[in-house]
Amino acid sequence: MRTKTFRSVLYVFLLFVMVVGAVGCTPAVPEPVEEPSAPVETAKKFEGVELTLASMTDQYVAGFRYLIPMFEEETGIKIVMDELGYVDLYQKLTADFVGKTAQYDLMTVDIVWSGEYAANGYTLPLDDFMARDAAEINTDDIMPVAWTLGEWEGKHWAYPLAGYANVLNYRKDLLEETGITPPATQEELLAAAQQLTDGDQYGIALLGAKGSAVAQDYMSFLQQHGGAVLDADGNINLNTPKNVETLDFFGELFNYAPPGSTDYWWDQRETAFRNGTVAMMEGWSIARAGYENPEMSSIVGKVDVTAAPVSAGMEPKYGFGGWGIGINASSDATKQEAAWEFIKWITSEEIQKEWIKHDGAPIRRSTLEDPELNTLYPWFPLLLKSFENGDGDYRPRIPQYSIIQDALGTYVNAFLVGQETAESALIKAQEQIDANIK
Amino acid sequence: MNQTLGKSLYKKFQNNTYLVLLLPLLLFVVLIAIYPLFFSFRISLFDYRLTDPNQTQTFVGIENYIRAFKDPIIFISLKNTLIFVAGTVSAELVMGLGLALLFAPETRIARFVRSFLLIPMALPPLVVGLVWKSLYNADFGVIPFYLKELGINVGRGPLGELNFAMPAVILIDIWQWTPLLMIIFLAGLKGLPKEPYEAAYVDGASRWQSFLYITLPLLKPTFLIAFLTRTIQSFKVFDIIYATTAGGPGNVTTVLNFHIYTVGMTFFDMGYAAALANILLFVVTIISIIYIGVMSRQQY
């Protein structure tokens, strides 16, 4: 009797496991059946071509979701989008490139990957296309700094798609209450963070999680303090007095950040700002519009934004980042042509306005100066100023970038949790980099 | 056709039918297990980077293995792996046995609770990791919230503090895998003979005594199975670490498998990653040999 019940429990469990397994094995997205589209007057040159786009799940993914059906309607090209997180995107793309499997025809390319992609020829150089269609694409209108989103040693390995400026978001109400003016220098930022920390209210939100998050935030502060990852000759040199000093400063800022900050990725940092836990946050400009959306923000109308402060006495330079869009070098020629059509279309002046209105980010001067957009997004003049003085190279876009990022990601985090001193952290990071670059 | 020839052919086939029947399985094993094993051994002797555009493979002999013994992170990660294995396996064995004893009686409630306890095992570890990561979050998580209500200072949160990150991930593993041990022990308990207990009862043994002197010794084979299965699994832990701490803070939860993953999937240094994987394989093989040895001796 006992064994019987036990057995039946076991069978039910096994059945459950099998069902779960079977469900897990079914493809999540069934291939949608392609319907023949109605004939249109304009000749659709690439009718029926199907492209796959790998997109980072940044805010702008909403822009893709909105615009892709329009593009499909207009051209007959079908685009299947695969939305991936930062780490997954990088790894999946690398595997695709290395294996030459051409699983993705189009991909969003982080600014820091451009050197690596160029060195390995992963993406297609777009220069021939650009020269051919020069009349159509009006490249003069694209902000000079935006070209860093894919340009490497004179060639274009990805086309500018979404430009971000590093800005300082702050809570107007809290700063007014405490009687502080928006910080104009890094030193003022630290002082303000200290003053604004009170009980459950913290001064600033930072990225502290081991991995790309903490590495990128540290590099961003390095830029604002005049430090650098590369020395004058372009060699990786982390252990300099300036870098150590900046790391100590970075660690001091964490005293005025929520206690869990050493575990924050971008999304948790956003949450901390959006739910009102912190008073200030440096971050990419693309998030700005979201603070006025009551569905995901409890600080609507209380936020203002200013240029990211640099250290006192420094010439203002603003961190620039964002995403380009590239074409897989292994895709077949027709798909590459069709992919270029999409790039041309989505970066055109007309579509860029729609792109911005659906959570995209600007790359063109005409977009940034557009009166309608300026009424909708009053912080656009600040963006224009930041772009004009933008620095897209503070995170070195060299082919070895991911090795630098991994080493900084481990040891800056180790410093923040008290495992290393600022100096020993940078020494060990440098050692790890040297061991992995041959 | 010659009748004798036909007969002998038929006979031959009859004698060797097992070969034909085994063929699909053999093919499967060769493709899925043997080939990758040899491939990984081969590339561990080469300097082979996936990101190299020319895909050159330079023969370097055992250099990758020598490099492994000089790699400071190897020793840190080996130490972390051992802490993880010791922590998870010991706690899971004790709790699994406890739960099995608690839910062994066939009461309605025991049956009900038992089936619920199996749910964690059926969840993908990655999902489990992500759920626990949000539970642990120092500023928005449920666990630190209640700890703070109790007046306990949670600092950077369980996953952010050097001293608590490892126990915190061990707890996740315990939560997920204790039910497996409960099942193994339940099976062991159900298979125990009744007579020794009856004899002990007649001799006036207390329940505690019969547990200590009858149940435990009789459960020894089950105990070993449970111990070795979990040890091997625990050595290979990856997903929970990947989803929660990514080996942090600093290096305190970087286990061997996670380090191999970083070398392989971040640096795409396949030769070195294969060498590291083979070292892990070696460790696990030794445990497996002990396991098989013990199993064949315990012919119960």
XYZ file of C-alpha atoms in Angstrom:
738
model
C 0.000 0.000 0.000
C 2.744 2.378 1.033
C 4.984 1.641 -1.924
C 1.993 1.939 -4.226
C 1.228 5.490 -3.166
C 4.861 6.361 -3.259
C 5.073 4.994 -6.740
C 2.056 6.920 -7.898
C 3.532 10.098 -6.441
C 6.724 9.350 -8.321
C 4.832 8.709 -11.554
C 2.871 11.902 -11.253
C 6.102 13.737 -10.649
C 7.788 12.126 -13.628
C 4.812 12.980 -15.784
C 5.032 16.554 -14.572
C 8.731 16.732 -15.389
C 8.060 15.320 -18.852
C 5.308 17.828 -19.492
C 7.528 20.671 -18.339
C 10.353 19.315 -20.493
C 8.110 18.969 -23.502
C 6.741 22.477 -23.072
C 10.285 23.770 -22.697
C 11.284 22.098 -25.942
C 8.584 23.569 -28.128
C 9.883 26.547 -30.047
C 8.777 29.690 -28.273
C 7.970 31.667 -31.382
C 6.391 29.665 -34.157
C 7.468 30.815 -37.577
C 4.694 33.146 -38.682
C 3.144 32.212 -41.990
C 3.943 34.783 -44.571
C 0.886 36.216 -46.224
C 1.086 37.457 -49.771
C 0.835 41.216 -49.543
C -1.472 43.186 -51.787
C 0.072 44.593 -54.942
C 1.238 48.184 -54.598
C 2.097 50.654 -57.331
C 5.712 51.266 -56.305
C 8.143 48.590 -57.362
C 9.199 46.660 -54.277
C 12.680 45.615 -55.162
C 13.207 43.368 -52.167
C 9.682 42.010 -51.866
C 9.692 38.846 -49.787
C 13.222 39.100 -48.417
C 13.246 38.126 -44.774
C 15.773 39.690 -42.404
C 16.518 38.953 -38.776
C 17.448 41.818 -36.489
C 19.173 41.284 -33.156
C 18.343 44.231 -30.948
C 19.490 45.224 -27.508
C 16.528 45.587 -25.137
C 17.180 49.285 -24.587
C 14.334 51.806 -24.612
C 14.630 52.187 -28.375
C 13.371 48.659 -28.897
C 9.909 50.222 -28.632
C 10.814 52.356 -31.647
C 11.702 49.237 -33.630
C 8.452 47.581 -32.615
C 6.509 50.571 -33.880
C 8.483 51.285 -37.052
C 9.221 47.798 -38.408
C 5.604 47.118 -39.507
C 5.644 50.464 -41.346
C 8.834 49.493 -43.131
C 7.450 46.065 -44.006
C 4.346 47.700 -45.455
C 6.412 50.111 -47.495
C 9.014 47.757 -48.911
C 7.713 44.214 -48.601
C 10.863 43.278 -46.683
C 10.041 41.242 -43.637
C 11.994 41.847 -40.432
C 11.966 39.444 -37.517
C 13.333 41.050 -34.394
C 15.090 39.129 -31.630
C 15.310 41.199 -28.442
C 18.307 40.345 -26.282
C 19.896 41.645 -23.087
C 23.356 43.217 -23.186
C 25.453 40.179 -22.238
C 23.397 37.709 -24.274
C 23.423 39.959 -27.308
C 27.213 40.201 -27.328
C 27.689 36.470 -26.889
C 25.066 35.401 -29.402
C 26.395 37.797 -32.003
C 29.979 36.674 -31.486
C 28.976 33.039 -31.834
C 27.045 33.898 -34.990
C 29.971 35.838 -36.493
C 32.618 33.296 -35.605
C 30.597 30.392 -36.957
C 29.617 32.444 -40.023
C 26.092 31.126 -39.532
C 24.450 34.430 -40.555
C 21.613 33.846 -38.146
C 21.261 37.602 -37.776
C 21.396 39.893 -40.784
C 21.081 43.145 -38.884
C 22.302 43.901 -35.409
C 22.508 46.778 -32.998
C 26.199 47.347 -32.281
C 27.317 48.971 -29.044
C 29.751 51.811 -29.574
C 32.445 49.899 -27.673
C 32.272 46.896 -29.979
C 33.144 48.796 -33.146
C 36.909 48.217 -32.891
C 36.524 44.518 -32.278
C 34.010 44.092 -35.100
C 36.245 46.013 -37.480
C 39.401 44.091 -36.560
C 37.665 40.779 -37.184
C 35.547 41.864 -40.133
C 32.375 40.654 -38.440
C 30.155 43.310 -39.958
C 30.038 44.608 -43.490
C 31.893 47.899 -44.140
C 29.150 50.238 -45.278
C 31.353 52.655 -47.213
C 30.404 51.361 -50.669
C 26.713 51.646 -49.914
C 27.224 55.080 -48.408
C 29.129 56.340 -51.434
C 26.510 54.935 -53.804
C 23.562 56.461 -51.954
C 25.312 59.631 -50.789
C 22.596 61.821 -52.289
C 19.890 60.069 -50.304
C 21.371 59.779 -46.851
C 22.534 63.346 -46.138
C 25.477 62.395 -43.956
C 26.355 66.027 -43.207
C 23.313 66.219 -40.991
C 24.549 63.437 -38.725
C 26.360 64.769 -35.649
C 30.135 64.262 -36.008
C 30.373 62.452 -32.669
C 27.650 60.006 -33.761
C 30.032 58.459 -36.286
C 31.973 56.955 -33.390
C 29.020 54.576 -33.155
C 30.603 52.357 -35.770
C 33.523 54.079 -37.467
C 36.918 52.427 -37.034
C 40.128 53.441 -38.787
C 38.335 55.290 -41.552
C 35.696 52.715 -42.387
C 32.117 52.406 -41.220
C 31.346 49.035 -39.638
C 28.038 50.124 -38.226
C 25.760 53.031 -39.054
C 24.763 55.529 -36.327
C 21.382 54.543 -34.904
C 20.881 55.925 -31.402
C 23.155 58.507 -29.774
C 23.244 58.861 -25.990
C 24.829 61.602 -23.939
C 25.919 61.059 -20.376
C 23.799 63.519 -18.382
C 23.024 64.235 -14.762
C 19.376 63.732 -13.837
C 18.281 65.259 -10.559
C 15.184 65.834 -8.483
C 14.318 69.541 -8.646
C 12.106 69.296 -5.572
C 14.716 67.691 -3.320
C 17.516 69.991 -4.408
C 15.327 73.034 -3.802
C 14.303 71.777 -0.371
C 17.925 71.320 0.656
C 18.897 74.571 -1.008
C 21.464 73.143 -3.385
C 22.060 74.302 -6.909
C 22.511 71.577 -9.535
C 26.161 70.422 -9.285
C 28.402 71.908 -11.958
C 31.570 70.052 -10.984
C 32.342 66.553 -9.719
C 33.376 67.992 -6.347
C 29.975 69.686 -6.024
C 28.346 66.413 -7.032
C 29.996 64.612 -4.126
C 29.050 67.382 -1.690
C 25.457 67.393 -2.953
C 25.216 63.590 -2.740
C 26.335 63.830 0.878
C 23.840 66.558 1.751
C 20.969 64.792 0.036
C 21.512 61.517 1.878
C 19.171 61.354 4.833
C 17.672 58.173 6.251
C 16.003 56.241 3.435
C 16.733 59.001 0.954
C 20.038 58.600 -0.866
C 22.117 61.104 -2.783
C 23.030 59.282 -5.951
C 22.406 56.053 -7.837
C 25.421 54.250 -9.286
C 26.200 51.018 -11.084
C 28.090 48.634 -8.827
C 27.327 45.131 -10.062
C 30.226 42.943 -11.029
C 30.628 42.889 -14.790
C 30.009 45.423 -17.530
C 27.865 47.633 -15.272
C 30.481 48.687 -12.731
C 33.224 48.793 -15.370
C 31.300 51.213 -17.549
C 30.258 53.457 -14.688
C 33.827 53.695 -13.468
C 35.056 54.536 -16.970
C 32.401 57.209 -17.185
C 33.675 58.828 -13.982
C 37.239 58.437 -15.239
C 36.297 60.529 -18.238
C 34.749 63.195 -16.016
C 37.879 63.345 -13.877
C 40.341 63.409 -16.739
C 41.628 59.883 -16.191
C 41.970 57.354 -18.993
C 42.244 53.635 -19.633
C 44.742 54.113 -22.459
C 47.933 56.119 -22.183
C 49.163 58.578 -24.783
C 50.630 55.767 -26.908
C 47.375 53.832 -26.882
C 48.575 51.169 -24.434
C 46.314 49.937 -21.676
C 47.583 51.516 -18.482
C 45.199 51.369 -15.543
C 47.460 52.020 -12.584
C 48.017 55.781 -12.824
C 47.682 58.203 -9.894
C 44.713 59.874 -11.589
C 42.888 56.559 -12.082
C 43.528 55.511 -8.483
C 42.320 58.891 -7.231
C 39.176 58.616 -9.347
C 38.504 55.105 -8.094
C 38.716 56.406 -4.528
C 36.296 59.182 -5.456
C 33.974 56.618 -7.051
C 34.123 54.555 -3.860
C 33.319 57.626 -1.761
C 30.232 58.329 -3.863
C 28.985 54.842 -2.967
C 28.665 56.001 0.650
C 25.769 58.150 -0.500
C 24.195 55.528 -2.760
C 21.579 52.961 -1.660
C 23.284 50.120 0.245
C 22.458 47.558 -2.456
C 24.226 49.612 -5.134
C 27.180 47.259 -5.370
C 24.672 44.863 -6.936
C 23.014 47.328 -9.331
C 22.776 46.821 -13.061
C 21.289 49.522 -15.278
C 17.713 48.476 -14.582
C 18.072 48.590 -10.783
C 19.734 51.979 -10.993
C 16.800 53.213 -13.049
C 14.349 51.758 -10.531
C 16.116 53.505 -7.662
C 15.749 56.844 -9.418
C 12.245 56.277 -10.716
C 10.783 55.226 -7.386
C 12.297 58.219 -5.652
C 14.936 56.430 -3.550
C 17.740 58.643 -4.850
C 18.012 62.322 -5.647
C 20.528 62.246 -8.496
C 21.642 59.889 -11.168
C 24.149 60.142 -13.961
C 23.070 58.126 -16.928
C 22.274 57.927 -20.602
C 19.986 60.598 -21.964
C 17.660 58.053 -23.599
C 16.057 57.270 -20.236
C 15.008 60.880 -19.699
C 11.584 60.702 -21.381
C 10.578 57.745 -19.227
C 10.668 59.823 -16.029
C 7.604 61.716 -17.247
C 5.664 58.503 -17.858
C 3.440 57.865 -14.809
C 3.165 54.194 -15.727
C 6.781 53.563 -14.808
C 7.817 56.585 -12.772
C 6.697 58.002 -9.443
C 8.669 61.227 -9.945
C 6.731 62.760 -12.844
C 7.324 66.497 -13.120
C 9.993 66.503 -10.404
C 12.990 65.789 -12.607
C 15.381 68.063 -14.385
C 18.508 67.281 -16.283
C 21.846 69.012 -16.696
C 25.167 68.297 -18.359
C 27.237 65.636 -16.631
C 29.648 67.623 -14.441
C 33.373 67.328 -14.970
C 36.066 67.839 -12.370
C 36.710 71.493 -11.425
C 38.971 73.265 -13.868
C 38.549 70.694 -16.642
C 37.469 71.583 -20.147
C 33.904 70.241 -20.450
C 33.761 67.000 -22.428
C 30.719 64.800 -22.251
C 30.594 61.051 -22.366
C 28.962 59.862 -25.558
C 27.640 56.394 -26.174
C 24.838 54.530 -27.828
C 24.244 52.132 -30.606
C 24.996 51.711 -34.251
C 23.321 49.262 -36.567
C 25.410 46.845 -38.592
C 25.003 44.257 -41.333
C 26.384 40.757 -40.948
C 29.358 40.238 -43.268
C 28.310 36.607 -43.751
C 24.752 37.300 -44.903
C 24.102 36.851 -48.620
C 24.267 39.856 -50.923
C 20.517 40.297 -51.414
C 19.925 40.311 -47.692
C 22.741 42.792 -47.207
C 21.183 45.094 -49.799
C 17.790 44.766 -48.153
C 19.367 45.398 -44.742
C 20.974 48.570 -46.068
C 17.527 49.676 -47.258
C 16.312 49.343 -43.689
C 19.264 51.272 -42.288
C 18.740 54.074 -44.800
C 15.068 54.177 -44.002
C 15.263 54.202 -40.219
C 18.044 56.791 -40.106
C 16.360 59.110 -42.619
C 15.398 62.580 -41.378
C 11.703 61.912 -41.713
C 11.627 58.556 -39.893
C 14.036 59.779 -37.193
C 11.240 62.027 -35.879
C 8.958 59.024 -35.425
C 11.882 57.086 -33.966
C 12.377 59.776 -31.290
C 8.674 59.893 -30.484
C 8.727 56.157 -29.833
C 11.606 56.066 -27.339
C 14.414 56.204 -29.897
C 17.497 58.409 -29.541
C 18.802 61.096 -31.910
C 21.802 61.095 -34.233
C 20.928 63.985 -36.554
C 21.298 67.713 -36.027
C 17.992 68.293 -37.814
C 16.275 66.052 -35.262
C 17.883 67.796 -32.318
C 16.914 71.207 -33.681
C 13.408 70.236 -34.753
C 10.953 72.733 -33.152
C 8.215 70.155 -32.585
C 10.558 67.716 -30.874
C 12.062 70.551 -28.823
C 8.620 71.377 -27.434
C 8.019 67.728 -26.599
C 11.474 67.188 -25.145
C 12.729 70.441 -23.627
C 16.084 68.866 -22.805
C 17.073 68.590 -26.484
C 19.243 71.772 -26.444
C 21.273 70.177 -23.643
C 21.684 67.044 -25.738
C 22.831 69.105 -28.702
C 25.412 70.824 -26.510
C 26.565 67.489 -25.070
C 26.810 65.935 -28.521
C 28.788 68.888 -29.829
C 31.338 68.367 -27.060
C 30.872 64.623 -26.945
C 33.628 62.096 -26.373
C 32.818 58.687 -27.800
C 36.184 57.188 -26.974
C 36.366 57.395 -23.188
C 35.565 53.701 -23.189
C 38.326 52.553 -25.518
C 36.673 51.122 -28.604
C 39.674 48.915 -29.282
C 39.411 45.237 -30.245
C 40.460 44.206 -26.696
C 37.637 46.167 -25.086
C 35.781 43.175 -23.643
C 38.917 41.983 -21.857
C 39.382 45.414 -20.252
C 35.742 45.524 -19.282
C 35.811 42.093 -17.667
C 38.915 42.908 -15.613
C 37.583 46.279 -14.443
C 34.193 44.668 -13.846
C 35.705 42.216 -11.393
C 38.218 44.379 -9.571
C 36.359 47.678 -9.295
C 33.527 45.666 -7.747
C 36.053 43.963 -5.444
C 37.268 47.415 -4.386
C 33.733 48.619 -3.694
C 32.963 45.704 -1.385
C 36.237 46.150 0.451
C 38.180 43.217 -0.946
C 40.849 45.382 -2.579
C 42.279 48.869 -2.181
C 41.945 51.265 -5.096
C 45.541 50.716 -6.099
C 45.635 46.933 -5.706
C 42.353 46.651 -7.618
C 43.803 48.480 -10.614
C 47.063 46.535 -10.434
C 45.216 43.228 -10.437
C 42.926 44.343 -13.235
C 45.970 45.307 -15.274
C 47.546 41.893 -14.560
C 44.428 40.106 -15.713
C 44.333 42.153 -18.904
C 48.009 41.486 -19.632
C 47.486 37.752 -19.107
C 44.624 37.654 -21.580
C 46.051 39.830 -24.328
C 48.713 38.085 -26.286
C 20.470 -20.475 -52.502
C 22.488 -23.013 -50.656
C 20.535 -24.041 -47.663
C 23.542 -24.389 -45.353
C 24.864 -20.969 -46.203
C 21.502 -19.412 -45.553
C 21.304 -21.185 -42.279
C 24.749 -20.081 -41.162
C 24.053 -16.468 -42.140
C 20.830 -16.568 -40.233
C 22.638 -18.046 -37.296
C 25.307 -15.437 -37.434
C 22.712 -12.712 -37.474
C 20.885 -14.332 -34.630
C 24.033 -14.491 -32.557
C 24.892 -10.871 -33.205
C 21.474 -9.271 -33.221
C 22.481 -7.300 -30.173
C 25.080 -5.467 -32.218
C 22.493 -4.250 -34.695
C 20.178 -3.274 -31.912
C 22.927 -1.512 -30.031
C 24.132 0.418 -33.045
C 21.832 3.463 -32.711
C 22.747 3.834 -29.060
C 26.458 3.437 -29.731
C 26.272 5.992 -32.477
C 24.465 8.349 -30.138
C 27.043 7.925 -27.391
C 29.928 8.430 -29.791
C 28.414 11.584 -31.246
C 27.170 13.124 -28.027
C 29.811 12.085 -25.512
C 32.958 10.577 -26.991
C 33.564 12.954 -29.879
C 33.216 16.187 -27.850
C 35.440 14.682 -25.177
C 38.227 14.012 -27.635
C 37.679 17.335 -29.340
C 37.982 19.211 -26.052
C 41.123 17.266 -25.198
C 42.585 18.069 -28.601
C 41.909 21.812 -28.489
C 43.206 22.000 -24.920
C 46.630 21.364 -26.475
C 46.257 24.271 -28.874
C 46.254 28.020 -28.640
C 42.850 28.536 -30.186
C 40.879 31.755 -29.963
C 37.454 31.903 -31.517
C 37.762 35.627 -32.103
C 40.885 35.193 -34.214
C 39.750 36.093 -37.734
C 42.096 33.527 -39.320
C 41.007 30.798 -36.904
C 44.577 29.625 -36.480
C 45.241 26.780 -34.076
C 48.808 26.655 -32.849
C 49.990 23.518 -31.088
C 51.305 24.461 -27.648
C 51.444 21.100 -25.885
C 50.576 21.231 -22.223
C 51.139 24.979 -21.960
C 47.462 25.592 -21.283
C 47.612 23.223 -18.321
C 50.736 24.886 -16.971
C 49.018 28.233 -17.342
C 46.093 26.884 -15.330
C 48.353 26.126 -12.383
C 49.726 29.657 -12.480
C 46.308 31.291 -12.801
C 45.519 32.866 -9.394
C 41.782 32.717 -10.069
C 41.926 28.935 -10.475
C 42.829 28.469 -6.833
C 40.288 31.010 -5.675
C 37.598 29.351 -7.751
C 38.623 25.865 -6.672
C 38.398 26.966 -3.047
C 35.008 28.565 -3.681
C 33.799 25.422 -5.416
C 34.824 23.294 -2.437
C 33.063 25.655 -0.022
C 29.979 25.529 -2.203
C 30.041 21.736 -2.436
C 30.622 21.272 1.294
C 27.920 23.771 2.203
C 25.250 22.516 -0.144
C 25.838 18.786 0.165
C 26.048 18.650 3.966
C 22.977 20.823 4.515
C 20.980 19.044 1.814
C 21.811 15.594 3.206
C 20.698 16.503 6.709
C 17.592 18.367 5.607
C 16.701 15.798 2.960
C 16.847 13.029 5.545
C 14.842 15.118 7.979
C 12.142 15.842 5.425
C 12.056 12.220 4.311
C 11.510 11.056 7.907
C 8.892 13.730 8.418
C 6.911 12.880 5.313
C 7.454 9.129 5.201
C 4.152 8.229 6.894
C 1.385 7.876 4.340
C -0.914 10.436 5.873
C -2.982 12.618 3.595
C -1.119 15.782 4.554
C 2.296 14.169 4.032
C 1.360 13.108 0.533
C 0.045 16.587 -0.211
C 3.115 18.413 1.110
C 5.477 15.946 -0.552
C 4.206 16.706 -4.014
C 4.541 20.416 -3.364
C 8.102 20.062 -2.164
C 9.044 18.685 -5.563
C 8.224 21.917 -7.375
C 11.613 23.648 -6.840
C 13.353 20.745 -8.546
C 11.227 21.106 -11.639
C 12.132 24.781 -12.088
C 15.038 25.742 -14.340
C 17.962 26.871 -12.124
C 18.275 30.074 -14.130
C 14.710 31.059 -13.249
C 15.323 30.103 -9.635
C 18.436 32.276 -9.638
C 16.627 35.301 -11.050
C 13.742 34.944 -8.603
C 16.110 34.744 -5.646
C 18.176 37.635 -6.943
C 15.141 39.871 -6.751
C 14.156 38.435 -3.365
C 17.646 39.246 -2.071
C 17.862 42.763 -3.529
C 18.972 45.038 -0.705
C 16.775 47.990 -1.617
C 13.696 46.480 -3.237
C 13.811 42.808 -2.189
C 11.422 41.007 0.143
C 13.995 39.247 2.332
C 16.032 42.360 3.268
C 12.730 44.193 3.816
C 11.671 41.804 6.581
C 15.182 41.614 7.981
C 15.164 45.410 8.245
C 11.753 45.270 9.934
C 13.349 43.002 12.517
C 16.012 45.602 13.044
C 18.782 43.658 11.329
C 21.277 45.681 9.328
C 21.488 44.038 5.913
C 24.290 46.247 4.590
C 24.711 45.774 0.861
C 22.245 42.927 0.860
C 22.935 39.187 1.079
C 24.458 38.969 -2.400
C 26.529 42.126 -1.972
C 28.370 41.400 1.282
C 31.647 39.507 1.079
C 30.741 37.245 3.984
C 27.173 36.523 3.004
C 27.268 36.124 -0.754
C 28.422 32.506 -0.631
C 25.968 31.406 2.082
C 23.238 33.209 0.126
C 23.873 31.255 -3.078
C 24.286 28.045 -1.084
C 20.848 28.670 0.395
C 19.365 28.899 -3.100
C 20.906 25.580 -4.042
C 19.641 24.008 -0.822
C 16.154 25.308 -1.529
C 16.197 23.812 -4.969
C 17.870 20.453 -4.428
C 16.890 19.282 -0.948
C 13.680 17.765 -2.383
C 15.762 15.482 -4.605
C 17.522 14.103 -1.570
C 14.194 13.803 0.178
C 12.994 11.535 -2.636
C 16.142 9.433 -2.559
C 15.843 9.010 1.218
C 12.129 8.292 0.983
C 12.875 5.511 -1.456
C 15.552 4.210 0.906
C 13.216 4.335 3.899
C 10.438 2.517 2.051
C 12.822 -0.264 1.150
C 13.909 -0.963 4.744
C 12.846 -4.335 6.243
C 10.334 -4.250 9.124
C 11.744 -7.133 11.158
C 14.675 -5.343 12.846
C 12.294 -2.666 14.102
C 9.909 -5.266 15.487
C 12.775 -7.042 17.179
C 14.041 -3.764 18.631
C 10.556 -2.876 19.823
C 10.339 -6.213 21.635
C 13.735 -5.520 23.185
C 12.404 -2.203 24.436
C 14.420 0.165 22.242
C 13.261 3.778 22.178
C 12.365 5.396 18.832
C 15.524 7.401 18.947
C 17.583 4.280 19.544
C 15.968 2.418 16.688
C 16.630 5.404 14.438
C 20.227 5.617 15.521
C 21.076 1.906 15.490
C 18.760 0.548 12.812
C 17.603 3.227 10.378
C 20.878 5.038 9.935
C 23.111 1.985 9.376
C 20.553 0.450 7.010
C 20.337 3.699 5.080
C 24.069 3.790 4.478
C 23.894 2.716 0.809
C 21.180 5.278 0.100
C 23.211 7.871 1.918
C 26.219 7.217 -0.292
C 24.208 7.439 -3.480
C 22.707 10.725 -2.362
C 26.057 12.080 -1.216
C 27.939 11.275 -4.398
C 25.200 12.309 -6.825
C 24.883 15.689 -5.196
C 28.634 16.162 -4.868
C 29.140 15.647 -8.575
C 26.232 17.929 -9.455
C 27.351 20.567 -7.019
C 30.861 20.604 -8.443
C 29.442 21.566 -11.785
C 27.289 24.431 -10.516
C 26.998 27.295 -12.955
C 23.498 28.581 -13.614
C 22.654 29.782 -10.106
C 25.920 31.725 -9.895
C 25.468 33.148 -13.377
C 21.970 34.383 -12.598
C 22.652 35.871 -9.171
C 26.171 37.170 -8.523
C 28.169 36.563 -11.711
C 30.907 35.365 -9.371
C 30.882 38.561 -7.309
C 31.210 40.506 -5.160
C 34.844 40.553 -6.191
C 35.659 36.891 -6.582
C 33.969 35.332 -3.580
C 31.417 33.273 -5.511
C 33.483 32.579 -8.622
C 33.271 28.797 -8.883
C 35.359 26.727 -11.276
C 32.653 26.325 -13.877
C 31.916 30.040 -13.895
C 35.577 30.844 -14.405
C 35.683 28.402 -17.334
C 32.654 30.109 -18.781
C 34.308 33.529 -18.503
C 37.445 32.304 -20.237
C 35.449 30.537 -22.936
C 32.540 32.873 -23.553
C 33.970 36.305 -22.686
C 37.536 35.935 -23.898
C 36.653 33.155 -26.386
C 39.989 31.572 -25.456
C 38.867 28.055 -26.309
C 42.155 26.218 -25.852
C 42.617 27.431 -22.287
C 38.929 27.003 -21.466
C 39.093 23.402 -22.696
C 42.149 22.776 -20.513
C 40.293 24.144 -17.481
C 37.225 22.078 -18.334
C 39.372 18.969 -18.525
C 40.787 19.674 -15.083
C 37.229 19.906 -13.759
C 36.422 16.693 -15.610
C 39.380 15.026 -13.921
C 38.170 16.026 -10.467
C 34.643 14.851 -11.199
C 35.950 11.584 -12.681
C 37.804 10.793 -9.482
C 34.629 11.287 -7.481
C 32.735 9.170 -9.991
C 35.247 6.331 -9.699
C 34.810 6.355 -5.938
C 31.071 6.397 -6.519
C 31.116 3.393 -8.849
C 33.501 1.535 -6.562
C 31.257 2.092 -3.582
C 28.156 1.167 -5.539
C 29.549 -2.139 -6.765
C 30.745 -3.100 -3.298
C 27.388 -2.310 -1.749
C 25.505 -5.115 -3.473
C 22.399 -4.744 -1.409
